[in-house]
Short mmCIF file of C-alpha atoms in Angstrom, two decimals:
data_model
loop_
_atom_site.label_atom_id
_atom_site.label_comp_id
_atom_site.label_asym_id
_atom_site.label_seq_id
_atom_site.Cartn_x
_atom_site.Cartn_y
_atom_site.Cartn_z
CA MET A 70 113.91 70.17 127.83
CA VAL A 71 115.43 72.45 125.21
CA GLU A 72 112.00 72.98 123.63
CA LEU A 73 110.50 73.87 127.02
CA ILE A 74 113.16 76.53 127.66
CA ARG A 75 112.65 77.80 124.12
CA GLY A 76 108.89 78.04 124.74
CA ILE A 77 109.37 79.88 128.02
CA LYS A 78 111.77 82.39 126.46
CA ALA A 79 109.49 82.97 123.48
CA GLY A 80 106.49 83.28 125.79
CA VAL A 81 108.10 85.83 128.09
CA VAL A 82 109.18 88.09 125.24
CA ALA A 83 105.87 87.72 123.38
CA GLY A 84 103.93 88.31 126.60
CA LEU A 85 105.94 91.42 127.42
CA ILE A 86 105.28 92.87 123.97
CA TRP A 87 101.60 91.96 124.24
CA GLY A 88 101.39 93.53 127.71
CA VAL A 89 102.97 96.82 126.62
CA VAL A 90 100.81 97.16 123.52
CA HIS A 91 97.71 96.04 125.42
CA ALA A 92 98.35 98.61 128.14
CA LEU A 93 98.88 101.48 125.72
CA LEU A 94 96.31 100.78 123.02
CA GLY A 95 93.73 99.13 125.28
CA SER A 96 93.05 102.16 127.43
CA VAL A 97 93.01 104.51 124.44
CA PHE A 98 90.71 102.18 122.48
CA PHE A 99 88.39 101.83 125.49
CA VAL A 100 87.91 105.59 125.84
CA PHE A 101 87.60 106.08 122.07
CA ILE A 102 84.91 103.42 121.58
CA ALA A 103 83.03 104.55 124.70
CA SER A 104 82.98 108.14 123.43
CA LEU A 105 81.74 107.00 120.00
CA LEU A 106 78.89 105.15 121.70
CA GLY A 107 78.11 108.11 123.97
CA ILE A 108 78.98 106.19 127.13
CA PRO A 109 80.42 108.28 129.98
CA THR A 110 83.86 107.15 131.19
CA THR A 111 84.20 109.70 133.99
CA PRO A 112 81.82 110.31 136.89
CA PRO A 113 79.11 112.83 136.01
CA PRO A 114 79.25 116.00 138.17
CA PHE A 115 75.93 115.31 139.91
CA GLY A 116 76.19 111.54 140.15
CA GLY A 117 75.10 108.85 137.78
CA ARG A 118 76.41 105.81 136.02
CA TYR A 119 79.61 105.60 134.08
CA VAL A 120 81.96 102.90 132.84
CA ALA A 121 85.56 102.84 134.02
CA LEU A 122 88.57 100.62 133.81
CA ARG A 123 88.73 98.42 136.90
CA VAL A 124 92.45 97.83 136.81
CA ASN A 125 95.32 100.04 135.82
CA PRO A 126 96.02 99.20 132.18
CA PHE A 127 99.70 98.88 132.97
CA MET A 128 98.92 95.62 134.75
CA GLY A 129 99.43 94.23 131.25
CA LEU A 130 103.15 94.59 131.93
CA ILE A 131 102.76 92.02 134.72
CA ILE A 132 99.99 89.88 133.28
CA GLY A 133 101.55 89.74 129.79
CA PRO A 134 104.68 87.79 130.70
CA ILE A 135 102.64 85.49 132.93
CA PHE A 136 100.27 84.69 130.06
CA GLY A 137 103.30 84.38 127.81
CA VAL A 138 105.06 81.83 130.03
CA ILE A 139 101.91 79.74 130.35
CA LEU A 140 101.21 79.89 126.62
CA GLY A 141 104.89 79.26 125.81
CA ILE A 142 104.95 76.07 127.90
CA ILE A 143 101.76 74.83 126.28
CA TYR A 144 103.16 75.76 122.86
CA ALA A 145 106.37 73.82 123.49
CA PHE A 146 104.45 70.69 124.42
CA THR A 147 101.86 70.93 121.63
CA TYR A 148 103.84 72.40 118.73
CA ASN A 149 104.00 69.14 116.77
CA ARG A 150 100.38 68.29 117.63
CA LEU A 151 98.84 71.59 116.55
CA PRO A 152 96.73 71.30 113.40
CA GLY A 153 98.29 72.00 110.02
CA LYS A 154 101.59 70.42 109.09
CA GLN A 155 102.12 73.16 106.51
CA LEU A 156 101.40 76.05 108.87
CA SER A 157 104.15 78.38 109.98
CA SER A 158 105.10 78.80 113.62
CA MET A 159 103.25 82.13 113.74
CA ALA A 160 100.04 80.53 112.42
CA LYS A 161 100.36 77.71 114.95
CA GLY A 162 100.83 80.30 117.71
CA MET A 163 97.67 82.05 116.56
CA VAL A 164 95.74 78.75 116.55
CA LEU A 165 96.92 77.98 120.08
CA ALA A 166 96.10 81.51 121.28
CA LEU A 167 92.61 81.21 119.78
CA ILE A 168 92.02 77.88 121.55
CA VAL A 169 93.26 79.26 124.89
CA TRP A 170 91.22 82.45 124.50
CA VAL A 171 88.02 80.49 123.82
CA ILE A 172 88.66 78.41 126.95
CA LEU A 173 89.28 81.57 129.01
CA PHE A 174 86.15 83.18 127.56
CA LEU A 175 84.01 80.15 128.40
CA MET A 176 85.35 80.23 131.96
CA THR A 177 84.68 83.96 132.43
CA VAL A 178 81.10 84.00 131.14
CA PRO A 179 79.54 82.00 134.02
CA THR A 180 81.70 83.67 136.66
CA GLY A 181 80.95 87.22 135.53
CA VAL A 182 84.61 88.19 135.35
CA SER A 183 85.17 90.82 132.69
CA THR A 184 86.12 89.53 129.27
CA GLY A 185 87.61 92.66 127.79
CA LEU A 186 89.95 95.10 129.43
CA PHE A 187 88.72 94.88 133.02
CA PHE A 188 85.91 97.41 132.54
CA SER A 189 82.74 97.60 134.60
CA GLU A 190 80.07 95.53 132.93
CA LEU A 191 76.87 97.49 133.31
CA GLU A 192 73.76 95.94 131.80
CA GLU A 193 72.87 98.94 129.66
CA TYR A 194 76.32 99.06 128.05
CA ARG A 195 76.40 95.58 126.48
CA THR A 196 77.51 96.99 123.11
CA LEU A 197 80.71 98.29 124.67
CA GLN A 198 81.26 94.93 126.35
CA ILE A 199 80.87 93.08 123.04
CA ILE A 200 83.22 95.44 121.20
CA MET A 201 85.85 95.26 123.93
CA THR A 202 85.56 91.46 124.07
CA ALA A 203 86.10 91.24 120.31
CA PHE A 204 89.04 93.62 120.67
CA ALA A 205 90.52 91.44 123.42
CA LEU A 206 90.19 88.34 121.21
CA TRP A 207 91.83 90.03 118.25
CA PHE A 208 94.59 91.37 120.45
CA PHE A 209 95.25 88.07 122.21
CA VAL A 210 95.31 86.01 119.01
CA ILE A 211 97.15 88.43 116.74
CA PHE A 212 99.67 89.91 119.12
CA LEU A 213 100.36 87.20 121.66
CA GLY A 214 99.87 84.17 119.40
CA GLN A 215 101.71 85.56 116.41
CA GLN A 216 104.57 86.95 118.49
CA LEU A 217 104.90 83.61 120.28
CA GLY A 218 105.39 81.86 116.93
CA ARG A 219 107.80 84.54 115.74
CA PHE A 220 109.99 84.28 118.83
CA TRP A 221 109.71 80.47 118.78
CA ASP A 222 111.53 80.59 115.44
CA ARG A 223 113.97 83.22 116.64
CA PHE A 224 115.03 81.22 119.70
CA LYS A 225 115.66 78.06 117.69
CA PRO A 226 118.85 76.33 118.88
CA LYS A 227 121.76 76.67 116.49
#
């Protein structure tokens, strides 16, 4: 029970950090990459296609702790079963985040739900979709997984 509470606490804090950083950097990164690729992110004056964020990026502040709690509970139950006896808690958090992200990705591909930062997936802008999906993977694994492991150690009972 103590490990479950520890996982939930670590997950909430890690998820909140991930949500804040995801909200701030995600929207900036989206516009930056789209402009590098020459993809319009605002409606053209006389109509036409453009790519826009579907959801307010600050939803990460709500979604982050939810993901964190779910991942923290899974982490608490699987900590001793995760591969690598010599791995640190942060590395184990990253392994778990990678496994969860792959599962989420495989679920979103057939359903057509966006895999990046909730952007419109237009057929002619697949490069942006691939870049944003890779960015989402890196962000999920590095920030959420690593922070989960870091706070797992920090909330260790004394």
